[in-house]
CSV table of C-alpha atoms in Angstrom, one decimal:
chain,number,residue,atom,x,y,z
A,63,SER,CA,-11.0,-24.5,8.4
A,64,PRO,CA,-11.8,-28.1,6.2
A,65,ASP,CA,-13.6,-25.9,3.1
A,66,ALA,CA,-10.5,-24.2,2.6
A,67,PRO,CA,-8.4,-24.2,-0.7
A,68,GLN,CA,-6.3,-26.8,-1.1
A,69,VAL,CA,-2.7,-26.4,-2.3
A,70,THR,CA,-2.0,-28.5,-5.8
A,71,LYS,CA,1.8,-28.6,-5.6
A,72,ALA,CA,3.6,-27.7,-8.6
A,73,ASP,CA,6.0,-29.5,-11.4
A,74,LEU,CA,9.0,-28.5,-12.4
A,75,GLY,CA,8.7,-25.5,-14.7
A,76,GLY,CA,10.6,-21.4,-14.4
A,77,PHE,CA,10.5,-17.9,-16.0
A,78,VAL,CA,12.1,-15.7,-17.1
A,79,ASN,CA,10.4,-12.0,-17.1
A,80,TYR,CA,12.5,-8.7,-18.5
A,81,ASP,CA,11.8,-5.2,-18.7
A,82,LEU,CA,14.3,-3.5,-22.1
A,83,PHE,CA,14.6,-0.1,-22.8
A,84,GLY,CA,16.1,1.9,-25.4
A,85,GLU,CA,16.5,6.0,-25.3
A,86,GLN,CA,17.6,9.4,-26.7
A,87,VAL,CA,17.6,12.7,-24.8
A,88,ASP,CA,19.5,15.2,-27.1
A,89,ASP,CA,23.0,13.9,-28.2
A,90,GLN,CA,23.2,11.3,-25.8
A,91,THR,CA,22.5,7.4,-25.9
A,92,SER,CA,20.9,5.3,-23.3
A,93,LEU,CA,20.6,1.2,-23.2
A,94,GLY,CA,18.8,-0.5,-19.9
A,95,SER,CA,17.2,-3.3,-19.1
A,96,ILE,CA,15.9,-5.4,-15.9
A,97,LEU,CA,15.9,-9.6,-15.3
A,98,ASP,CA,13.8,-11.5,-13.5
A,99,ILE,CA,14.8,-14.3,-13.4
A,100,GLY,CA,13.2,-17.9,-11.7
A,101,VAL,CA,12.8,-21.4,-10.6
A,102,PHE,CA,9.9,-23.0,-9.3
A,103,GLY,CA,8.7,-26.7,-8.2
A,104,SER,CA,7.8,-28.3,-5.6
A,105,ARG,CA,10.1,-27.0,-3.1
A,106,GLY,CA,9.5,-23.4,-3.7
A,107,VAL,CA,10.6,-21.2,-5.8
A,108,VAL,CA,14.5,-19.9,-6.5
A,109,THR,CA,14.5,-16.2,-8.2
A,110,ASN,CA,17.3,-14.1,-9.2
A,111,SER,CA,17.3,-10.6,-10.9
A,112,LEU,CA,19.6,-7.8,-12.0
A,113,ILE,CA,19.6,-4.8,-13.9
A,114,GLY,CA,21.3,-3.8,-16.9
A,115,ARG,CA,22.8,0.0,-18.3
A,116,HIS,CA,25.2,0.6,-21.2
A,117,ASP,CA,25.9,4.6,-21.6
A,118,ASP,CA,28.7,7.1,-22.2
A,119,ASP,CA,29.5,6.7,-18.2
A,120,ARG,CA,28.9,2.7,-17.8
A,121,ARG,CA,28.3,-0.2,-19.2
A,122,GLU,CA,27.8,-3.3,-16.3
A,123,VAL,CA,25.7,-5.9,-15.3
A,124,LEU,CA,24.7,-6.2,-11.5
A,125,ARG,CA,22.8,-8.1,-9.5
A,126,LEU,CA,19.7,-7.3,-7.5
A,127,ASP,CA,18.4,-9.6,-5.1
A,128,SER,CA,18.9,-13.6,-5.0
A,129,THR,CA,16.2,-15.7,-3.0
A,130,TRP,CA,14.8,-19.1,-2.3
A,131,THR,CA,11.0,-19.1,-1.3
A,132,LEU,CA,9.4,-21.4,-0.1
A,133,ASP,CA,5.2,-21.2,0.9
A,134,LEU,CA,3.9,-23.2,3.9
A,135,PRO,CA,0.5,-22.3,4.1
A,136,GLU,CA,-0.8,-25.4,6.3
A,137,ARG,CA,1.6,-22.6,8.5
A,138,LEU,CA,0.5,-19.9,7.0
A,139,ALA,CA,4.1,-18.8,6.8
A,140,THR,CA,6.7,-18.3,4.5
A,141,LEU,CA,10.8,-19.1,4.0
A,142,ARG,CA,12.4,-17.3,2.6
A,143,VAL,CA,17.0,-17.9,2.2
A,144,GLY,CA,18.7,-15.4,0.6
A,145,ASP,CA,18.2,-11.5,0.4
A,146,ALA,CA,15.0,-10.1,1.9
A,147,ILE,CA,13.5,-7.2,4.0
A,148,SER,CA,13.0,-7.2,6.9
A,149,ALA,CA,9.2,-6.4,8.0
A,150,SER,CA,9.1,-3.0,10.6
A,151,GLY,CA,6.9,-3.5,12.6
A,152,ALA,CA,4.1,-0.5,13.4
A,153,TRP,CA,7.8,1.9,14.5
A,154,GLY,CA,10.8,0.0,13.3
A,155,ARG,CA,12.6,0.7,10.1
A,156,SER,CA,12.8,-1.9,7.1
A,157,ALA,CA,16.2,-3.0,5.3
A,158,ARG,CA,17.8,-5.2,2.9
A,159,PHE,CA,19.5,-8.2,4.5
A,160,GLY,CA,21.0,-11.2,3.5
A,161,GLY,CA,19.6,-14.2,5.8
A,162,VAL,CA,16.8,-16.2,6.6
A,163,GLN,CA,13.3,-14.7,7.2
A,164,PHE,CA,10.9,-16.6,8.5
A,165,GLY,CA,6.9,-14.7,9.3
A,166,THR,CA,3.2,-15.5,8.5
A,167,ASN,CA,1.8,-14.5,5.0
A,168,PHE,CA,-2.0,-15.2,5.0
A,169,ALA,CA,-1.9,-14.7,1.1
A,170,THR,CA,-1.1,-18.6,1.2
A,171,GLN,CA,-4.2,-18.8,2.3
A,172,PRO,CA,-6.9,-15.7,0.9
A,173,THR,CA,-9.4,-16.9,2.3
A,174,LEU,CA,-9.1,-15.8,5.9
A,175,VAL,CA,-10.4,-13.3,8.0
A,176,THR,CA,-7.6,-12.2,9.9
A,177,THR,CA,-9.7,-9.1,11.3
A,178,PRO,CA,-12.3,-9.9,14.2
A,179,LEU,CA,-15.5,-11.2,12.9
A,180,LEU,CA,-18.9,-10.9,14.2
A,181,TYR,CA,-22.0,-12.6,14.7
A,182,ALA,CA,-25.5,-12.4,15.6
A,183,GLN,CA,-27.7,-13.8,18.8
A,184,GLY,CA,-31.6,-14.1,19.0
A,185,GLU,CA,-34.3,-15.6,19.6
A,186,ALA,CA,-37.4,-17.5,18.1
A,187,ILE,CA,-40.7,-17.8,19.8
A,188,VAL,CA,-40.9,-20.6,15.7
A,189,PRO,CA,-39.2,-22.4,13.7
A,190,SER,CA,-37.6,-19.2,11.7
A,191,THR,CA,-35.5,-18.7,9.3
A,192,VAL,CA,-32.9,-15.8,9.8
A,193,ASP,CA,-31.2,-13.4,7.7
A,194,VAL,CA,-28.2,-11.4,8.4
A,195,PHE,CA,-27.3,-7.6,6.5
A,196,VAL,CA,-23.7,-5.7,7.0
A,197,ASN,CA,-24.6,-2.6,5.5
A,198,GLY,CA,-27.4,-3.6,3.4
A,199,ARG,CA,-25.8,-7.1,1.6
A,200,ARG,CA,-26.7,-9.9,2.3
A,201,VAL,CA,-24.4,-12.3,4.6
A,202,ALA,CA,-26.1,-14.8,6.4
A,203,SER,CA,-29.0,-16.7,5.7
A,204,GLU,CA,-30.0,-19.6,8.1
A,205,GLU,CA,-33.4,-22.1,9.5
A,206,VAL,CA,-33.4,-21.9,12.8
A,207,LEU,CA,-35.3,-23.9,15.1
A,208,PRO,CA,-37.2,-22.4,19.1
A,209,GLY,CA,-35.1,-20.9,21.1
A,210,PRO,CA,-31.8,-18.4,21.1
A,211,PHE,CA,-29.8,-19.2,18.6
A,212,THR,CA,-26.4,-17.2,17.6
A,213,ILE,CA,-25.2,-17.8,13.6
A,214,ASP,CA,-21.3,-16.1,13.8
A,215,ARG,CA,-18.1,-16.4,11.7
A,216,LEU,CA,-20.0,-13.4,9.9
A,217,PRO,CA,-16.5,-11.2,7.9
A,218,PRO,CA,-17.5,-7.5,8.8
A,219,ILE,CA,-17.1,-4.6,6.2
A,220,THR,CA,-13.7,-2.4,7.7
A,221,GLY,CA,-14.8,0.9,8.8
A,222,ALA,CA,-18.0,1.7,10.5
A,223,GLY,CA,-21.6,-0.4,10.4
A,224,GLN,CA,-24.8,-1.5,10.6
A,225,MET,CA,-26.0,-5.1,11.3
A,226,GLN,CA,-29.5,-6.3,11.2
A,227,VAL,CA,-30.9,-9.8,11.3
A,228,VAL,CA,-34.0,-10.2,10.2
A,229,VAL,CA,-36.6,-13.4,11.9
A,230,THR,CA,-39.2,-14.2,9.9
A,231,ASP,CA,-41.4,-16.8,11.2
A,232,ALA,CA,-44.0,-19.1,9.6
A,233,LEU,CA,-46.7,-16.9,8.7
A,234,GLY,CA,-44.2,-14.3,7.6
A,235,ARG,CA,-44.1,-11.4,10.9
A,236,GLN,CA,-40.4,-10.0,10.8
A,237,GLN,CA,-38.3,-9.4,13.8
A,238,ILE,CA,-35.5,-6.7,13.2
A,239,ILE,CA,-32.6,-6.1,15.5
A,240,ALA,CA,-30.5,-3.2,14.1
A,241,GLN,CA,-26.3,-3.5,15.9
A,242,PRO,CA,-23.8,-1.4,15.0
A,243,TYR,CA,-20.0,-2.5,14.7
A,244,TYR,CA,-16.0,-0.8,14.2
A,245,THR,CA,-13.7,-3.0,12.9
A,246,GLY,CA,-10.6,-2.8,11.1
A,247,PRO,CA,-7.2,-3.8,9.5
A,248,THR,CA,-4.5,-3.7,13.1
A,249,LEU,CA,-6.8,-5.2,14.6
A,250,LEU,CA,-6.3,-9.5,14.3
A,251,ARG,CA,-9.2,-11.6,15.7
A,252,ALA,CA,-8.4,-12.5,19.1
A,253,GLY,CA,-6.1,-15.9,18.9
A,254,LEU,CA,-4.7,-15.0,15.4
A,255,SER,CA,-0.8,-14.8,15.5
A,256,GLU,CA,1.4,-12.9,13.1
A,257,TYR,CA,5.2,-12.7,13.6
A,258,SER,CA,8.1,-12.3,10.8
A,259,PHE,CA,12.2,-13.5,12.5
A,260,GLU,CA,14.8,-12.5,10.5
A,261,ALA,CA,18.9,-12.6,10.9
A,262,GLY,CA,21.3,-11.7,8.1
A,263,ALA,CA,24.2,-9.0,6.6
A,264,ILE,CA,23.0,-5.5,5.1
A,265,ARG,CA,22.9,-4.7,3.1
A,266,GLU,CA,25.2,-2.7,1.1
A,267,ASP,CA,24.8,0.7,-2.0
A,268,TYR,CA,22.3,-1.6,-4.0
A,269,ALA,CA,21.5,-1.7,-7.6
A,270,LEU,CA,25.5,-0.3,-7.6
A,271,ARG,CA,27.1,-3.3,-6.4
A,272,SER,CA,26.5,-7.0,-6.4
A,273,ASN,CA,27.6,-8.5,-3.5
A,274,ALA,CA,28.0,-5.4,-1.3
A,275,TYR,CA,26.9,-6.4,2.6
A,276,GLY,CA,27.9,-5.4,5.8
A,277,ASP,CA,26.9,-5.8,9.7
A,278,LEU,CA,24.7,-8.6,11.4
A,279,VAL,CA,21.7,-8.3,12.1
A,280,ILE,CA,18.4,-9.1,13.1
A,281,ALA,CA,15.1,-8.4,13.9
A,282,GLY,CA,11.9,-10.2,14.8
A,283,THR,CA,8.0,-8.6,14.8
A,284,PHE,CA,5.0,-10.8,16.8
A,285,ARG,CA,1.6,-9.3,17.1
A,286,ARG,CA,-1.6,-11.3,18.3
A,287,GLY,CA,-4.5,-10.6,18.6
A,288,ILE,CA,-5.2,-11.0,22.6
A,289,THR,CA,-9.1,-10.1,22.0
A,290,ASP,CA,-11.4,-9.1,18.8
A,291,ARG,CA,-10.5,-5.7,21.0
A,292,PHE,CA,-7.1,-5.4,22.0
A,293,THR,CA,-4.3,-6.3,19.6
A,294,ALA,CA,-0.3,-5.7,20.7
A,295,GLU,CA,2.7,-6.1,19.1
A,296,VAL,CA,6.6,-6.4,20.0
A,297,HIS,CA,9.2,-5.5,18.3
A,298,ALA,CA,13.7,-5.4,18.4
A,299,GLU,CA,15.7,-4.5,15.5
A,300,GLY,CA,19.4,-4.2,16.2
A,301,GLN,CA,22.5,-4.3,14.3
A,302,ALA,CA,26.3,-5.4,14.4
A,303,GLY,CA,28.5,-1.9,15.5
A,304,GLY,CA,25.2,0.2,14.7
A,305,ALA,CA,21.9,1.0,16.6
A,306,SER,CA,19.2,-1.4,18.2
A,307,ALA,CA,16.0,-0.6,19.3
A,308,ALA,CA,12.5,-2.5,20.9
A,309,GLY,CA,9.1,-1.2,21.9
A,310,VAL,CA,6.1,-2.0,22.0
A,311,ASP,CA,2.5,-0.6,20.1
A,312,THR,CA,-1.4,-1.7,20.7
A,313,ALA,CA,-4.4,-1.0,19.2
A,314,TRP,CA,-7.7,-0.2,21.3
A,315,GLN,CA,-10.7,-0.8,19.4
A,316,LEU,CA,-13.3,2.2,21.5
A,317,GLY,CA,-16.3,0.6,21.0
A,318,LYS,CA,-18.2,2.6,17.7
A,319,LEU,CA,-16.7,5.4,17.5
A,320,GLY,CA,-12.9,3.9,15.4
A,321,ILE,CA,-9.1,2.0,16.6
A,322,LEU,CA,-6.4,3.4,19.3
A,323,THR,CA,-3.3,3.2,19.2
A,324,LEU,CA,-0.1,3.6,21.6
A,325,THR,CA,3.6,2.9,20.7
A,326,ALA,CA,5.9,2.8,23.2
A,327,ALA,CA,9.7,2.6,22.0
A,328,ALA,CA,13.8,2.8,23.7
A,329,GLY,CA,17.0,2.0,21.6
A,330,GLY,CA,20.1,3.6,20.1
A,331,ASP,CA,24.2,3.2,19.6
A,332,ASP,CA,25.9,5.6,21.7
A,333,GLU,CA,23.6,6.7,24.1
A,334,ILE,CA,19.1,5.4,24.9
A,335,GLY,CA,16.7,7.7,23.5
A,336,TRP,CA,13.4,6.6,23.3
A,337,LEU,CA,10.6,7.1,21.2
A,338,GLY,CA,6.3,7.6,22.0
A,339,GLY,CA,3.5,8.2,19.2
A,340,MET,CA,0.1,7.8,19.0
A,341,GLY,CA,-3.4,7.3,16.8
A,342,PHE,CA,-7.0,7.7,15.9
A,343,GLU,CA,-9.3,6.2,13.1
A,344,HIS,CA,-12.9,6.3,12.2
A,345,ASN,CA,-13.3,5.0,8.6
A,346,GLY,CA,-17.5,5.5,8.1
A,347,ARG,CA,-20.1,6.0,5.7
A,348,GLN,CA,-20.5,10.0,5.4
A,349,ALA,CA,-16.9,10.8,7.3
A,350,ASN,CA,-13.9,9.4,7.5
A,351,VAL,CA,-11.4,10.7,10.8
A,352,PHE,CA,-7.1,9.0,10.8
A,353,ALA,CA,-4.4,11.1,12.7
A,354,ARG,CA,-0.9,10.4,14.3
A,355,THR,CA,1.8,11.6,15.7
A,356,GLN,CA,5.5,10.4,16.7
A,357,TYR,CA,7.8,12.5,18.9
A,358,ALA,CA,12.0,10.4,19.5
A,359,THR,CA,14.2,12.4,21.8
A,360,GLU,CA,17.3,12.9,20.5
A,361,ASP,CA,19.0,9.9,21.0
A,362,PHE,CA,17.1,8.2,19.9
A,363,ALA,CA,18.6,5.2,16.8
A,364,GLN,CA,17.2,2.9,15.1
A,365,LEU,CA,17.7,0.7,11.9
A,366,GLY,CA,19.4,2.8,9.2
A,367,THR,CA,19.5,6.8,11.7
A,368,SER,CA,23.0,5.5,13.0
A,369,GLU,CA,24.8,7.3,10.5
A,370,GLN,CA,22.5,10.3,10.0
A,371,ARG,CA,23.2,13.6,12.4
A,372,ASP,CA,19.8,15.0,11.6
A,373,ARG,CA,17.4,12.5,13.0
A,374,PRO,CA,13.0,13.2,13.1
A,375,LYS,CA,12.2,14.8,15.8
A,376,GLN,CA,8.3,14.6,15.3
A,377,ARG,CA,6.4,13.1,12.7
A,378,SER,CA,2.6,14.4,12.4
A,379,PHE,CA,0.2,14.2,10.3
A,380,GLY,CA,-3.9,13.5,10.0
A,381,GLY,CA,-6.3,13.4,7.5
A,382,LEU,CA,-10.7,14.7,7.3
A,383,GLY,CA,-12.8,13.8,5.1
A,384,PHE,CA,-16.3,13.4,3.9
A,385,ASN,CA,-19.1,11.6,2.2
A,386,LEU,CA,-21.6,14.8,0.4
A,387,GLY,CA,-23.2,12.0,-1.6
A,388,HIS,CA,-24.6,13.2,-5.3
A,389,TYR,CA,-21.4,16.3,-4.4
A,390,GLY,CA,-19.1,13.8,-4.7
A,391,ASN,CA,-16.2,13.6,-1.5
A,392,LEU,CA,-14.5,15.9,0.3
A,393,GLN,CA,-11.0,15.4,2.1
A,394,PHE,CA,-9.0,17.7,4.4
A,395,SER,CA,-5.0,16.8,5.1
A,396,TYR,CA,-2.1,18.2,7.3
A,397,GLY,CA,1.3,16.2,8.1
A,398,GLN,CA,4.5,17.9,9.9
A,399,GLN,CA,8.1,16.7,9.8
A,400,THR,CA,10.5,17.6,12.4
A,401,ASN,CA,13.9,16.9,12.9
A,402,TRP,CA,15.9,17.9,15.4
A,403,SER,CA,18.5,19.8,13.6
A,404,SER,CA,16.7,21.2,10.4
A,405,PRO,CA,13.0,23.6,10.2
A,406,THR,CA,10.3,21.7,10.8
A,407,THR,CA,8.3,21.4,7.4
A,408,GLU,CA,4.3,21.6,7.0
A,409,THR,CA,2.3,20.9,4.6
A,410,ILE,CA,-1.9,21.7,4.8
A,411,GLY,CA,-4.4,19.6,1.6
A,412,LEU,CA,-7.3,19.7,-0.2
A,413,SER,CA,-8.7,18.0,-2.3
A,414,HIS,CA,-12.5,17.4,-4.1
A,415,SER,CA,-14.0,14.7,-5.9
A,416,VAL,CA,-17.3,15.1,-8.0
A,417,THR,CA,-18.9,12.6,-10.4
A,418,LEU,CA,-20.7,14.6,-13.0
A,419,GLY,CA,-23.3,11.7,-14.3
A,420,ALA,CA,-23.0,12.3,-17.7
A,421,TYR,CA,-19.4,14.6,-18.4
A,422,GLY,CA,-17.0,12.4,-16.6
A,423,TYR,CA,-14.6,13.4,-13.3
A,424,LEU,CA,-14.0,16.6,-11.8
A,425,GLY,CA,-11.2,17.1,-9.5
A,426,PHE,CA,-9.1,20.1,-7.0
A,427,VAL,CA,-6.0,19.4,-5.6
A,428,ALA,CA,-4.8,22.9,-3.6
A,429,SER,CA,-1.5,22.3,-0.7
A,430,HIS,CA,0.8,24.5,0.3
A,431,THR,CA,4.5,23.5,2.1
A,432,ILE,CA,5.6,26.5,4.1
A,433,SER,CA,9.5,25.2,5.1
A,434,ASP,CA,12.8,27.0,4.2
A,435,GLY,CA,10.8,28.8,2.3
A,436,SER,CA,7.0,28.7,1.1
A,437,SER,CA,5.3,27.1,-2.0
A,438,THR,CA,1.0,26.6,-3.2
A,439,ASP,CA,-0.2,25.1,-6.1
A,440,PHE,CA,-3.6,24.5,-7.1
A,441,PHE,CA,-4.9,21.5,-9.8
A,442,LEU,CA,-8.2,21.0,-11.1
A,443,ASN,CA,-8.6,18.1,-13.4
A,444,TRP,CA,-11.6,16.9,-16.2
A,445,THR,CA,-11.6,13.4,-17.2
A,446,MET,CA,-14.7,12.1,-19.4
A,447,PRO,CA,-14.8,8.8,-20.7
A,448,PHE,CA,-16.7,7.8,-24.2
A,449,GLY,CA,-17.0,5.1,-26.2
A,450,ASP,CA,-14.4,1.6,-25.8
A,451,ARG,CA,-11.1,2.4,-23.7
A,452,HIS,CA,-10.9,6.2,-24.8
A,453,THR,CA,-10.5,8.4,-22.0
A,454,ALA,CA,-10.2,12.7,-22.6
A,455,ALA,CA,-9.0,15.4,-20.1
A,456,LEU,CA,-8.2,18.7,-19.3
A,457,SER,CA,-5.8,19.5,-16.4
A,458,LEU,CA,-4.6,22.9,-15.2
A,459,GLN,CA,-2.0,24.0,-12.6
A,460,TYR,CA,-1.6,27.5,-10.9
A,461,SER,CA,1.6,27.2,-9.1
A,462,PRO,CA,2.1,30.9,-7.8
A,463,ASP,CA,4.9,30.7,-6.0
A,464,VAL,CA,7.2,29.4,-8.6
A,465,SER,CA,10.8,31.2,-9.2
A,466,ALA,CA,10.8,30.3,-12.9
A,467,GLY,CA,9.5,28.9,-15.2
A,468,GLU,CA,5.8,29.8,-15.7
A,469,GLU,CA,3.1,29.3,-13.1
A,470,PHE,CA,-0.2,28.3,-15.0
A,471,GLU,CA,-0.3,25.2,-17.0
A,472,ALA,CA,-3.0,23.8,-19.5
A,473,VAL,CA,-2.6,20.5,-20.5
A,474,ALA,CA,-5.1,18.6,-22.9
A,475,SER,CA,-5.1,14.8,-23.4
A,476,LEU,CA,-6.8,12.0,-25.8
A,477,GLN,CA,-5.6,8.5,-24.4
A,478,GLN,CA,-7.3,5.0,-25.6
A,479,SER,CA,-5.9,2.2,-22.4
A,480,LEU,CA,-4.4,-0.9,-23.0
A,481,PRO,CA,-7.0,-3.8,-23.2
A,482,ALA,CA,-7.3,-7.3,-21.0
A,483,ASP,CA,-5.6,-9.3,-24.0
A,484,SER,CA,-3.9,-8.4,-26.9
A,485,GLY,CA,-4.6,-5.0,-28.3
A,486,THR,CA,-2.6,-0.8,-28.7
A,487,GLY,CA,-3.0,1.7,-26.6
A,488,TYR,CA,-1.8,4.9,-27.2
A,489,TYR,CA,-1.0,8.6,-25.2
A,490,VAL,CA,-1.6,12.1,-26.7
A,491,GLY,CA,-0.2,14.7,-24.3
A,492,LEU,CA,0.3,18.6,-25.4
A,493,SER,CA,0.5,21.3,-22.7
A,494,SER,CA,0.3,26.0,-23.0
A,495,THR,CA,4.0,25.3,-21.7
A,496,GLU,CA,5.1,24.0,-25.6
A,497,ASN,CA,5.5,20.8,-23.7
A,498,ALA,CA,3.9,17.6,-25.1
A,499,GLN,CA,4.5,13.7,-24.4
A,500,LEU,CA,3.6,10.8,-27.4
A,501,ASP,CA,2.9,7.2,-26.2
A,502,TYR,CA,2.0,4.6,-28.2
A,503,PHE,CA,2.0,0.6,-26.9
A,504,VAL,CA,1.1,-2.8,-28.3
A,505,GLN,CA,0.2,-5.6,-26.8
A,506,GLY,CA,0.5,-9.1,-27.1
A,507,ASN,CA,0.7,-13.0,-26.3
A,508,ALA,CA,4.0,-12.3,-25.7
A,509,GLY,CA,5.0,-9.1,-24.3
A,510,LEU,CA,4.7,-5.2,-24.3
A,511,VAL,CA,6.4,-2.6,-26.8
A,512,GLY,CA,6.0,0.9,-26.8
A,513,VAL,CA,7.2,3.7,-28.6
A,514,GLN,CA,7.0,7.8,-26.3
A,515,TYR,CA,8.0,10.9,-27.6
A,516,ALA,CA,8.8,13.9,-24.5
A,517,ARG,CA,8.8,17.0,-24.9
A,518,ARG,CA,9.3,19.3,-21.7
A,519,ASN,CA,11.7,22.6,-20.9
A,520,GLY,CA,12.6,22.4,-24.7
A,521,THR,CA,15.2,18.5,-24.4
A,522,ASP,CA,12.8,16.2,-26.7
A,523,GLY,CA,13.3,12.9,-25.4
A,524,TRP,CA,12.6,9.1,-27.2
A,525,ARG,CA,12.2,6.1,-25.4
A,526,THR,CA,12.1,2.5,-26.6
A,527,ASN,CA,10.8,-0.7,-24.3
A,528,ALA,CA,9.5,-3.5,-23.6
A,529,THR,CA,8.0,-5.4,-21.3
A,530,GLY,CA,6.7,-9.1,-20.8
A,531,GLY,CA,7.5,-12.2,-19.7
A,532,LEU,CA,8.2,-15.7,-20.9
A,533,ALA,CA,7.4,-19.4,-18.5
A,534,ILE,CA,7.7,-23.4,-19.2
A,535,THR,CA,5.4,-25.3,-17.2
A,536,GLY,CA,4.5,-28.9,-16.8
A,537,ALA,CA,2.1,-27.6,-19.2
A,538,GLY,CA,3.7,-26.2,-22.0
């Protein structure tokens, strides 16, 4: 739109972000660093990241990523040349590669709303004022002339909601029109497109070797809002000497119920297999539902799975949540993963959190996992904020299926969070199993330094670290 924020071109400048640490565990000492070096200007940003290690086994400095990035706000796009991560789409797999990537970047226009917009319609008998409320919040107010009116481009709140149109005439008489709606981030506005195209050499042994590149990899994703209720996506990926796959994903808005997604793909290396999946989501004020299942034949292969002997067969997961008002939030969850050559893994979870008013917050989590064996965990946590940036907490964990070690552990802690500007912070945690953790941080204008001590299973460890950044800009 004409009132979109305008881009201010950057003058020549540069920066160095650093993360340095040294630690000692028993008699072993190690040093490490991560550096992110960049130069920026009107033609984009050139960055280079490095990792350094120094211990008894190795002394090395390795390159991680080197990339030139150019944002194009007028096209809602970003160009990357160098090291990047490919877009996966709804069903694909991301891969590190060195090459060229060009695709949509909605963040270059932060005021853009990508989900379908709402519109309010009605009819005024006399000159009136129209107020539009979304979930009780006023989002628009306009003066209208007698006759039909339409107020469009109203941003919705994600999930299920209620829109109310209040028409007030000169005598103070009101007419209220209520309209429920549903929208979600899996939908794009009608006519809006999102895409990403990549080509380059697959990255190998990342963080182990500086310049290890392999086969050619090509990937592309195109997603478009066909209507405000239907979004379609096409994705394809392939690796020379490896697997290739292509498929589609669709998202339908089912009235006010929620969003249904369907996925279908075919791919492989020597033989061609197929993949299919479906999902459903409903995000309401009182209840939330999310479920998705995906099945692949044994011959189906895609980026990163050609060398796997045990490929995924079926993955299913879902959740059901309830907003209980003053009684907190309750969540049930379930997950299952099956491979073609290994046992099925299932996990069932239950969580509940509630605010205790002046007495803080209480949270409970229980989970049960079934695989080769089974394991059960219960976790209860009470947190009490007090004063300025201070928090006291008590947590209890019980794991009855632990074969060795402590089944029960209680941890009491006291914490002072770091301020937004300069200041100090600390953390003290003591456990019933004689474990302990002590942290102290000092934050200044130029960065953050800290000293940490930990004791776990009879082993003591120390760490010192410094994190921050130095920038040179046109302002100094």
